[in-house]
mmCIF file of C-alpha atoms in Angstrom:
data_model
loop_
_atom_site.group_PDB
_atom_site.id
_atom_site.type_symbol
_atom_site.label_atom_id
_atom_site.label_comp_id
_atom_site.label_asym_id
_atom_site.label_seq_id
_atom_site.Cartn_x
_atom_site.Cartn_y
_atom_site.Cartn_z
ATOM 1 C CA MET A 1 0.010 -0.341 -0.334
ATOM 2 C CA LYS A 2 1.065 3.750 -1.040
ATOM 3 C CA LEU A 3 0.323 5.396 2.124
ATOM 4 C CA LEU A 4 -0.335 9.813 2.682
ATOM 5 C CA ILE A 5 0.311 9.731 6.586
ATOM 6 C CA LEU A 6 -0.613 13.807 6.742
ATOM 7 C CA GLY A 7 1.500 14.641 10.083
ATOM 8 C CA GLY A 8 3.750 11.599 10.748
ATOM 9 C CA THR A 9 6.662 13.602 12.950
ATOM 10 C CA ALA A 10 4.320 14.005 15.929
ATOM 11 C CA TRP A 11 3.547 11.624 19.016
ATOM 12 C CA LEU A 12 1.020 9.685 16.709
ATOM 13 C CA GLY A 13 1.389 10.427 13.185
ATOM 14 C CA HIS A 14 4.594 9.299 13.942
ATOM 15 C CA GLN A 15 3.831 6.421 15.651
ATOM 16 C CA THR A 16 1.287 5.389 12.762
ATOM 17 C CA ALA A 17 4.525 5.689 10.293
ATOM 18 C CA VAL A 18 6.151 2.934 12.345
ATOM 19 C CA ALA A 19 3.185 0.754 12.653
ATOM 20 C CA ALA A 20 2.809 1.084 8.528
ATOM 21 C CA LEU A 21 6.404 0.386 8.053
ATOM 22 C CA ALA A 22 6.461 -2.759 10.521
ATOM 23 C CA ALA A 23 3.996 -4.009 8.151
ATOM 24 C CA GLY A 24 5.779 -3.458 4.763
ATOM 25 C CA HIS A 25 3.797 -0.400 3.492
ATOM 26 C CA ASP A 26 5.386 2.436 1.270
ATOM 27 C CA VAL A 27 5.122 5.566 3.610
ATOM 28 C CA THR A 28 5.344 9.352 2.917
ATOM 29 C CA CYS A 29 4.893 11.779 5.791
ATOM 30 C CA ALA A 30 4.075 15.462 5.158
ATOM 31 C CA ALA A 31 4.392 17.998 7.238
ATOM 32 C CA ARG A 32 6.205 20.793 8.163
ATOM 33 C CA GLY A 33 8.953 18.683 9.908
ATOM 34 C CA SER A 34 8.562 21.243 13.402
ATOM 35 C CA SER A 35 7.296 18.617 15.492
ATOM 36 C CA GLY A 36 10.470 16.444 14.737
ATOM 37 C CA GLU A 37 11.735 13.923 11.736
ATOM 38 C CA PRO A 38 9.754 10.925 10.843
ATOM 39 C CA PRO A 39 10.834 7.363 11.311
ATOM 40 C CA ALA A 40 13.418 6.118 9.649
ATOM 41 C CA GLY A 41 12.113 4.214 6.271
ATOM 42 C CA ALA A 42 9.459 6.578 5.547
ATOM 43 C CA ASP A 43 9.628 9.292 2.849
ATOM 44 C CA PHE A 44 9.181 12.509 3.628
ATOM 45 C CA LEU A 45 7.129 15.627 2.296
ATOM 46 C CA ARG A 46 7.926 19.140 3.369
ATOM 47 C CA VAL A 47 4.393 20.566 3.366
ATOM 48 C CA ASP A 48 2.638 24.307 4.321
ATOM 49 C CA ARG A 49 -0.763 22.715 4.917
ATOM 50 C CA ASP A 50 -1.821 26.466 6.057
ATOM 51 C CA ALA A 51 -1.303 27.476 2.352
ATOM 52 C CA ASP A 52 -4.307 27.599 -0.362
ATOM 53 C CA ASP A 53 -1.222 25.093 -2.740
ATOM 54 C CA GLY A 54 0.246 23.403 0.469
ATOM 55 C CA LEU A 55 -0.197 20.238 -0.660
ATOM 56 C CA ALA A 56 -0.123 20.720 -4.790
ATOM 57 C CA ALA A 57 3.176 17.878 -4.365
ATOM 58 C CA ALA A 58 1.493 14.980 -3.290
ATOM 59 C CA ALA A 59 -2.060 15.336 -5.069
ATOM 60 C CA GLY A 60 0.773 15.029 -8.003
ATOM 61 C CA GLU A 61 0.599 12.046 -6.916
ATOM 62 C CA GLN A 62 -2.024 9.069 -6.435
ATOM 63 C CA TRP A 63 -2.668 6.993 -3.133
ATOM 64 C CA ASP A 64 -3.573 4.325 -2.125
ATOM 65 C CA ALA A 65 -4.484 6.080 1.564
ATOM 66 C CA VAL A 66 -4.432 9.196 3.309
ATOM 67 C CA ILE A 67 -4.430 9.005 6.705
ATOM 68 C CA ASP A 68 -4.556 12.918 8.342
ATOM 69 C CA VAL A 69 -4.382 13.452 12.222
ATOM 70 C CA SER A 70 -5.155 17.531 11.697
ATOM 71 C CA ARG A 71 -8.045 19.314 13.520
ATOM 72 C CA GLN A 72 -7.522 22.558 11.522
ATOM 73 C CA PRO A 73 -10.939 22.273 9.704
ATOM 74 C CA GLY A 74 -9.079 24.246 6.857
ATOM 75 C CA GLN A 75 -6.497 22.043 6.325
ATOM 76 C CA VAL A 76 -9.069 19.343 6.240
ATOM 77 C CA ARG A 77 -11.065 21.192 3.568
ATOM 78 C CA ARG A 78 -7.940 22.273 1.623
ATOM 79 C CA SER A 79 -6.040 18.644 2.213
ATOM 80 C CA VAL A 80 -9.813 16.958 1.046
ATOM 81 C CA ARG A 81 -9.978 19.700 -1.913
ATOM 82 C CA ASP A 82 -6.605 18.780 -3.568
ATOM 83 C CA LEU A 83 -6.604 14.648 -2.345
ATOM 84 C CA ARG A 84 -10.050 13.680 -3.609
ATOM 85 C CA ALA A 85 -8.879 12.729 -6.688
ATOM 86 C CA ALA A 86 -5.259 10.887 -5.459
ATOM 87 C CA GLY A 87 -6.029 9.677 -2.855
ATOM 88 C CA GLY A 88 -8.469 5.886 -2.983
ATOM 89 C CA PHE A 89 -9.808 6.131 0.439
ATOM 90 C CA TYR A 90 -9.228 8.862 4.044
ATOM 91 C CA VAL A 91 -8.848 7.283 7.756
ATOM 92 C CA PHE A 92 -9.490 10.416 9.557
ATOM 93 C CA VAL A 93 -8.664 11.001 13.415
ATOM 94 C CA SER A 94 -11.367 12.805 15.281
ATOM 95 C CA THR A 95 -11.638 12.661 18.699
ATOM 96 C CA GLY A 96 -15.182 11.852 21.922
ATOM 97 C CA ASN A 97 -14.811 15.627 22.098
ATOM 98 C CA VAL A 98 -17.143 15.940 19.018
ATOM 99 C CA TYR A 99 -20.261 14.386 21.154
ATOM 100 C CA ALA A 100 -22.498 16.970 21.913
ATOM 101 C CA GLY A 101 -23.236 14.715 25.557
ATOM 102 C CA GLN A 102 -20.385 13.672 27.607
ATOM 103 C CA ARG A 103 -21.698 12.590 30.447
ATOM 104 C CA GLU A 104 -23.489 9.029 29.575
ATOM 105 C CA PHE A 105 -22.112 5.268 29.812
ATOM 106 C CA GLY A 106 -21.521 3.536 26.955
ATOM 107 C CA GLN A 107 -21.974 6.255 24.323
ATOM 108 C CA GLU A 108 -21.971 4.922 21.152
ATOM 109 C CA GLU A 109 -21.414 6.299 16.984
ATOM 110 C CA ASP A 110 -24.786 7.614 16.190
ATOM 111 C CA ALA A 111 -25.084 10.072 19.654
ATOM 112 C CA PRO A 112 -25.969 13.742 18.395
ATOM 113 C CA LEU A 113 -22.311 15.979 17.666
ATOM 114 C CA LEU A 114 -21.578 19.938 18.761
ATOM 115 C CA ALA A 115 -22.051 22.513 15.883
ATOM 116 C CA PRO A 116 -18.991 22.780 13.480
ATOM 117 C CA LEU A 117 -17.311 25.412 13.933
ATOM 118 C CA ALA A 118 -17.572 27.682 10.686
ATOM 119 C CA ALA A 119 -14.188 29.147 10.943
ATOM 120 C CA ASP A 120 -11.009 27.620 9.346
ATOM 121 C CA VAL A 121 -9.148 27.946 12.273
ATOM 122 C CA MET A 122 -9.547 26.577 15.938
ATOM 123 C CA ASP A 123 -8.288 29.655 18.235
ATOM 124 C CA SER A 124 -7.971 27.971 21.395
ATOM 125 C CA MET A 125 -8.862 24.368 22.945
ATOM 126 C CA GLU A 126 -12.380 25.354 23.576
ATOM 127 C CA SER A 127 -13.397 24.708 19.898
ATOM 128 C CA TYR A 128 -11.658 21.751 19.923
ATOM 129 C CA GLY A 129 -15.114 19.026 19.808
ATOM 130 C CA PRO A 130 -16.667 22.208 17.198
ATOM 131 C CA ALA A 131 -13.544 21.666 15.645
ATOM 132 C CA LYS A 132 -13.187 17.885 14.931
ATOM 133 C CA VAL A 133 -17.403 17.767 13.851
ATOM 134 C CA ALA A 134 -16.050 20.473 11.127
ATOM 135 C CA CYS A 135 -12.858 18.541 9.755
ATOM 136 C CA GLU A 136 -15.418 15.612 10.142
ATOM 137 C CA GLN A 137 -18.122 16.732 7.879
ATOM 138 C CA ALA A 138 -15.345 17.627 5.293
ATOM 139 C CA VAL A 139 -14.187 14.220 4.349
ATOM 140 C CA ALA A 140 -17.453 12.446 4.832
ATOM 141 C CA ALA A 141 -18.680 15.369 1.732
ATOM 142 C CA GLY A 142 -15.226 15.167 0.255
ATOM 143 C CA PHE A 143 -14.439 11.557 -0.280
ATOM 144 C CA GLY A 144 -18.175 9.727 0.190
ATOM 145 C CA ALA A 145 -19.371 6.766 1.886
ATOM 146 C CA GLY A 146 -17.451 3.409 2.159
ATOM 147 C CA SER A 147 -13.706 5.843 1.287
ATOM 148 C CA HIS A 148 -13.643 7.418 4.322
ATOM 149 C CA ALA A 149 -13.457 6.072 7.892
ATOM 150 C CA LEU A 150 -13.537 8.315 10.879
ATOM 151 C CA VAL A 151 -11.905 7.284 13.833
ATOM 152 C CA ARG A 152 -13.247 8.954 17.085
ATOM 153 C CA ALA A 153 -9.576 8.114 19.569
ATOM 154 C CA GLY A 154 -10.464 8.148 23.289
ATOM 155 C CA LEU A 155 -7.173 8.873 25.330
ATOM 156 C CA ILE A 156 -4.470 7.967 23.954
ATOM 157 C CA GLY A 157 -1.293 7.413 26.465
ATOM 158 C CA GLY A 158 1.520 5.242 25.902
ATOM 159 C CA PRO A 159 5.328 5.883 25.680
ATOM 160 C CA GLY A 160 6.160 8.830 24.651
ATOM 161 C CA ASP A 161 3.182 10.936 25.754
ATOM 162 C CA THR A 162 4.864 14.237 26.978
ATOM 163 C CA SER A 163 1.287 15.118 28.374
ATOM 164 C CA GLY A 164 2.114 12.789 31.637
ATOM 165 C CA ARG A 165 -1.626 11.298 31.630
ATOM 166 C CA SER A 166 -0.447 8.303 31.105
ATOM 167 C CA GLY A 167 3.051 8.388 32.596
ATOM 168 C CA TYR A 168 2.299 10.223 36.389
ATOM 169 C CA TRP A 169 0.891 7.372 38.358
ATOM 170 C CA PRO A 170 3.021 4.431 37.198
ATOM 171 C CA LEU A 171 6.529 7.018 37.418
ATOM 172 C CA ARG A 172 4.644 7.699 40.993
ATOM 173 C CA PHE A 173 4.059 4.733 42.603
ATOM 174 C CA ALA A 174 8.016 3.694 41.639
ATOM 175 C CA GLN A 175 9.004 6.422 43.469
ATOM 176 C CA GLY A 176 7.930 4.644 46.694
ATOM 177 C CA GLY A 177 6.527 6.486 49.765
ATOM 178 C CA PRO A 178 2.621 7.062 50.363
ATOM 179 C CA VAL A 179 1.050 8.606 46.700
ATOM 180 C CA LEU A 180 -1.417 11.197 47.499
ATOM 181 C CA VAL A 181 -4.687 9.594 45.478
ATOM 182 C CA PRO A 182 -8.105 11.245 44.968
ATOM 183 C CA ASP A 183 -10.297 9.470 46.607
ATOM 184 C CA VAL A 184 -12.548 8.439 43.761
ATOM 185 C CA PRO A 185 -12.546 4.752 43.323
ATOM 186 C CA GLY A 186 -15.425 4.392 41.078
ATOM 187 C CA GLN A 187 -14.910 7.315 38.680
ATOM 188 C CA PRO A 188 -14.250 5.328 35.004
ATOM 189 C CA THR A 189 -11.005 6.050 33.690
ATOM 190 C CA GLN A 190 -10.154 4.626 29.777
ATOM 191 C CA LEU A 191 -6.444 5.305 28.531
ATOM 192 C CA ILE A 192 -6.183 3.572 24.765
ATOM 193 C CA ASP A 193 -2.049 2.819 23.826
ATOM 194 C CA VAL A 194 -0.924 5.021 21.380
ATOM 195 C CA ARG A 195 0.852 1.738 19.089
ATOM 196 C CA ASP A 196 -2.494 0.543 19.693
ATOM 197 C CA LEU A 197 -4.358 3.041 17.742
ATOM 198 C CA ALA A 198 -1.745 4.179 15.188
ATOM 199 C CA GLN A 199 -2.043 -0.136 14.393
ATOM 200 C CA TRP A 200 -5.603 -0.188 13.658
ATOM 201 C CA LEU A 201 -5.019 3.398 11.922
ATOM 202 C CA VAL A 202 -3.508 1.626 9.480
ATOM 203 C CA GLN A 203 -5.162 -1.872 9.554
ATOM 204 C CA VAL A 204 -8.145 0.650 8.900
ATOM 205 C CA ALA A 205 -6.285 1.861 5.666
ATOM 206 C CA GLU A 206 -5.183 -1.552 4.621
ATOM 207 C CA GLN A 207 -9.061 -2.805 4.589
ATOM 208 C CA ARG A 208 -10.925 0.049 3.705
ATOM 209 C CA THR A 209 -12.991 0.210 6.558
ATOM 210 C CA ALA A 210 -15.663 2.187 5.653
ATOM 211 C CA GLY A 211 -17.788 3.594 9.248
ATOM 212 C CA VAL A 212 -17.537 6.537 12.238
ATOM 213 C CA PHE A 213 -15.813 4.406 15.172
ATOM 214 C CA ASN A 214 -14.705 5.172 18.742
ATOM 215 C CA ALA A 215 -11.089 3.492 19.261
ATOM 216 C CA VAL A 216 -11.330 4.190 23.112
ATOM 217 C CA GLY A 217 -9.779 1.984 25.730
ATOM 218 C CA GLU A 218 -10.939 -0.312 28.161
ATOM 219 C CA THR A 219 -12.831 1.435 31.008
ATOM 220 C CA VAL A 220 -12.294 0.444 34.544
ATOM 221 C CA PRO A 221 -12.781 1.941 37.668
ATOM 222 C CA PHE A 222 -10.475 4.657 39.262
ATOM 223 C CA SER A 223 -8.854 2.074 41.947
ATOM 224 C CA GLU A 224 -8.738 -0.278 39.185
ATOM 225 C CA HIS A 225 -5.701 1.875 36.935
ATOM 226 C CA LEU A 226 -4.335 3.104 40.187
ATOM 227 C CA ALA A 227 -3.633 -0.656 40.881
ATOM 228 C CA GLU A 228 -3.009 -1.495 37.052
ATOM 229 C CA ALA A 229 -0.077 1.524 38.215
ATOM 230 C CA ALA A 230 0.840 0.292 40.833
ATOM 231 C CA ALA A 231 1.041 -3.704 39.596
ATOM 232 C CA ALA A 232 3.241 -1.687 36.756
ATOM 233 C CA ALA A 233 5.512 -0.561 38.715
ATOM 234 C CA GLY A 234 6.719 -3.597 40.915
ATOM 235 C CA VAL A 235 4.810 -2.549 44.681
ATOM 236 C CA GLY A 236 0.986 -3.761 43.659
ATOM 237 C CA GLU A 237 -1.129 -6.929 45.108
ATOM 238 C CA PRO A 238 1.019 -10.480 43.983
ATOM 239 C CA ASP A 239 -0.556 -11.195 40.734
ATOM 240 C CA ALA A 240 -0.947 -13.116 38.085
ATOM 241 C CA PRO A 241 1.051 -10.746 35.124
ATOM 242 C CA ASN A 242 -1.106 -8.987 32.992
ATOM 243 C CA SER A 243 -3.917 -9.589 35.088
ATOM 244 C CA ARG A 244 -6.970 -7.323 35.322
ATOM 245 C CA VAL A 245 -7.240 -6.161 38.606
ATOM 246 C CA ALA A 246 -10.894 -6.873 39.329
ATOM 247 C CA GLU A 247 -12.867 -4.678 42.115
ATOM 248 C CA SER A 248 -9.931 -3.335 43.549
ATOM 249 C CA PRO A 249 -8.818 -1.660 46.410
ATOM 250 C CA LEU A 250 -6.770 1.568 46.939
ATOM 251 C CA PRO A 251 -3.171 0.177 46.896
ATOM 252 C CA ARG A 252 -1.926 -0.098 50.256
ATOM 253 C CA ILE A 253 0.633 2.804 49.782
ATOM 254 C CA THR A 254 -1.575 5.913 48.445
ATOM 255 C CA VAL A 255 -3.899 8.384 50.600
ATOM 256 C CA PRO A 256 -6.731 9.665 49.712
ATOM 257 C CA ALA A 257 -7.923 12.267 49.493
ATOM 258 C CA THR A 258 -11.254 14.171 49.535
ATOM 259 C CA PRO A 259 -12.536 15.901 46.288
ATOM 260 C CA GLN A 260 -13.944 18.556 48.098
ATOM 261 C CA TRP A 261 -10.430 19.262 50.662
ATOM 262 C CA LEU A 262 -8.497 18.985 47.062
ATOM 263 C CA ARG A 263 -9.962 21.601 45.244
ATOM 264 C CA GLU A 264 -9.311 23.732 48.942
ATOM 265 C CA GLN A 265 -5.820 23.313 48.440
ATOM 266 C CA GLY A 266 -5.616 24.100 44.905
ATOM 267 C CA VAL A 267 -5.360 21.282 43.177
ATOM 268 C CA ASN A 268 -6.248 20.766 39.674
ATOM 269 C CA GLU A 269 -8.162 17.904 37.509
ATOM 270 C CA TRP A 270 -7.233 16.021 34.351
ATOM 271 C CA SER A 271 -4.258 17.052 33.906
ATOM 272 C CA GLY A 272 -1.566 20.939 33.819
ATOM 273 C CA PRO A 273 -0.026 22.002 36.916
ATOM 274 C CA ARG A 274 -0.117 20.746 40.292
ATOM 275 C CA SER A 275 -2.937 18.242 38.763
ATOM 276 C CA LEU A 276 -3.944 14.431 39.921
ATOM 277 C CA PRO A 277 -4.330 12.822 36.661
ATOM 278 C CA LEU A 278 -7.267 11.521 35.264
ATOM 279 C CA TRP A 279 -9.768 12.688 38.437
ATOM 280 C CA LEU A 280 -12.685 14.405 36.747
ATOM 281 C CA GLU A 281 -15.034 15.267 39.753
ATOM 282 C CA ASP A 282 -18.491 16.476 37.307
ATOM 283 C CA PRO A 283 -20.722 13.504 36.422
ATOM 284 C CA ASP A 284 -21.497 15.527 33.400
ATOM 285 C CA TRP A 285 -18.090 14.546 31.490
ATOM 286 C CA HIS A 286 -17.885 10.908 33.225
ATOM 287 C CA GLY A 287 -19.088 9.080 29.837
ATOM 288 C CA MET A 288 -15.539 10.720 28.266
ATOM 289 C CA ASN A 289 -13.971 8.100 29.869
ATOM 290 C CA ALA A 290 -16.756 4.926 29.075
ATOM 291 C CA ARG A 291 -17.562 5.129 25.463
ATOM 292 C CA SER A 292 -18.080 2.360 23.751
ATOM 293 C CA HIS A 293 -15.466 0.619 21.307
ATOM 294 C CA ALA A 294 -18.070 -2.701 20.756
ATOM 295 C CA ARG A 295 -17.799 -0.457 16.790
ATOM 296 C CA ALA A 296 -13.646 -0.527 16.737
ATOM 297 C CA ARG A 297 -13.136 -4.062 18.523
ATOM 298 C CA SER A 298 -15.457 -5.715 15.705
ATOM 299 C CA ALA A 299 -13.768 -3.902 12.533
ATOM 300 C CA GLY A 300 -10.474 -5.168 14.382
ATOM 301 C CA LEU A 301 -9.234 -3.287 16.942
ATOM 302 C CA ARG A 302 -6.663 -5.360 19.898
ATOM 303 C CA LEU A 303 -6.009 -3.550 22.804
ATOM 304 C CA ARG A 304 -2.522 -4.925 25.313
ATOM 305 C CA PRO A 305 -3.118 -4.919 29.082
ATOM 306 C CA LEU A 306 -3.461 -1.451 30.849
ATOM 307 C CA ARG A 307 -0.523 -2.788 33.268
ATOM 308 C CA GLN A 308 1.664 -3.549 29.637
ATOM 309 C CA THR A 309 1.005 0.056 28.823
ATOM 310 C CA LEU A 310 1.596 1.579 32.359
ATOM 311 C CA LYS A 311 4.837 -0.135 32.426
ATOM 312 C CA ASP A 312 6.150 0.989 29.189
ATOM 313 C CA THR A 313 5.268 3.704 29.378
ATOM 314 C CA LEU A 314 6.902 3.569 33.054
ATOM 315 C CA ALA A 315 10.186 2.383 31.200
ATOM 316 C CA TRP A 316 10.118 5.570 28.845
ATOM 317 C CA GLU A 317 9.222 8.548 31.991
ATOM 318 C CA GLU A 318 12.634 7.010 33.427
ATOM 319 C CA ALA A 319 14.350 7.065 30.612
ATOM 320 C CA ALA A 320 13.355 10.271 29.294
ATOM 321 C CA GLY A 321 14.419 12.021 32.916
ATOM 322 C CA VAL A 322 12.209 11.085 35.846
ATOM 323 C CA GLY A 323 13.152 15.064 37.033
ATOM 324 C CA ARG A 324 12.374 17.429 33.565
ATOM 325 C CA PRO A 325 9.354 18.880 33.618
ATOM 326 C CA ARG A 326 6.269 17.008 33.258
ATOM 327 C CA GLY A 327 2.711 18.366 31.412
ATOM 328 C CA ALA A 328 0.433 16.299 34.656
ATOM 329 C CA GLY A 329 0.804 16.032 38.356
ATOM 330 C CA LEU A 330 2.428 16.931 41.485
ATOM 331 C CA THR A 331 5.521 17.956 42.309
ATOM 332 C CA PRO A 332 7.707 15.876 44.897
ATOM 333 C CA ALA A 333 7.667 18.787 46.900
ATOM 334 C CA GLU A 334 3.707 20.231 46.275
ATOM 335 C CA GLU A 335 2.832 16.067 47.247
ATOM 336 C CA HIS A 336 5.145 16.534 50.035
ATOM 337 C CA ASP A 337 2.882 19.399 51.179
ATOM 338 C CA LEU A 338 -0.199 18.436 51.035
ATOM 339 C CA LEU A 339 0.693 14.545 52.802
ATOM 340 C CA ALA A 340 1.739 16.931 55.542
ATOM 341 C CA ARG A 341 -1.284 19.068 55.566
ATOM 342 C CA LEU A 342 -3.774 16.284 55.024
ATOM 343 C CA ALA A 343 -1.570 14.730 58.040
ATOM 344 C CA ASP A 344 -2.536 18.056 60.252
ATOM 345 C CA ALA A 345 -6.316 18.349 59.436
ATOM 346 C CA ALA A 346 -7.288 14.716 60.487
ATOM 347 C CA SER A 347 -5.038 15.116 63.958
ATOM 348 C CA LEU A 348 -7.202 17.962 64.476
ATOM 349 C CA LEU A 349 -10.656 15.448 64.031
ATOM 350 C CA PRO A 350 -12.055 14.396 67.398
ATOM 351 C CA GLU A 351 -11.814 10.946 68.487
ATOM 352 C CA GLY A 352 -13.080 8.475 66.400
ATOM 353 C CA SER A 353 -14.622 10.697 63.847
#
């Protein structure tokens, strides 16, 4: 297969190129090149997708399939226009943020969507969902039924995750000592390994698997995610290798704190500075981590065990340097301070409370 990847130098695009090369395909990565280099063995086409004729060189060739990871509607509208005759099948990587509601568990692909962004440029993350809806609409209109796939990815993790969302917990358990966690054991989490997603994107392109798909991981409670992270770090309870930790209590080395207390201390949810990753207090967003992947699984999506993803992510985090700044989590000093405050607060409670 002669495959054009619009991107291929940043995380998911790079992994997709790696997977396609491993499968023996002829791969070209079209990008500015500012996010890194394509993998060895891939051809590189330097393009500027913001220019009206930015894909002229790619449009002059024939491709069996195109994989696109853009979030900018203008870029996608131009690529659909220019590659309609040159690309046999178009795979667009979208997001679960396109859905109008994020509360419902088990949400399938026919759920209502947000209104599309009219502008060509998404100028802030607040417009991320509407921008991806606009991109989806451009692909569907340009390539038509049977000639495209819309892949709505969930939270992506694994080696190379610079956001810190998938690496924080296994790394923190590996560092030892009491671990501050939000006391939300039943909150759902859902993580797909970047390598599993990349391999499936290539498969979808190979087999011309048309349709709309939720590409998400297994839904597990927060307590189970923490237990798997601890096991990946070698500090979990004795267990069969890579078996799921069903109905897991919080690992013994954790120190749970109520969401209210954490908010009062200025601890943020989900990601970013001074945060506890994957914690989401608002139930209106819990369905974001509990979507159905039945359609994608039926179409060949394979998921490795969560523990393996977290173990490999831990290895990558340690190789990248444990002391470097991260996009999510608490610093050691922040966590030490919070644990001390929590202990002081507990000491002031009446005996027996």
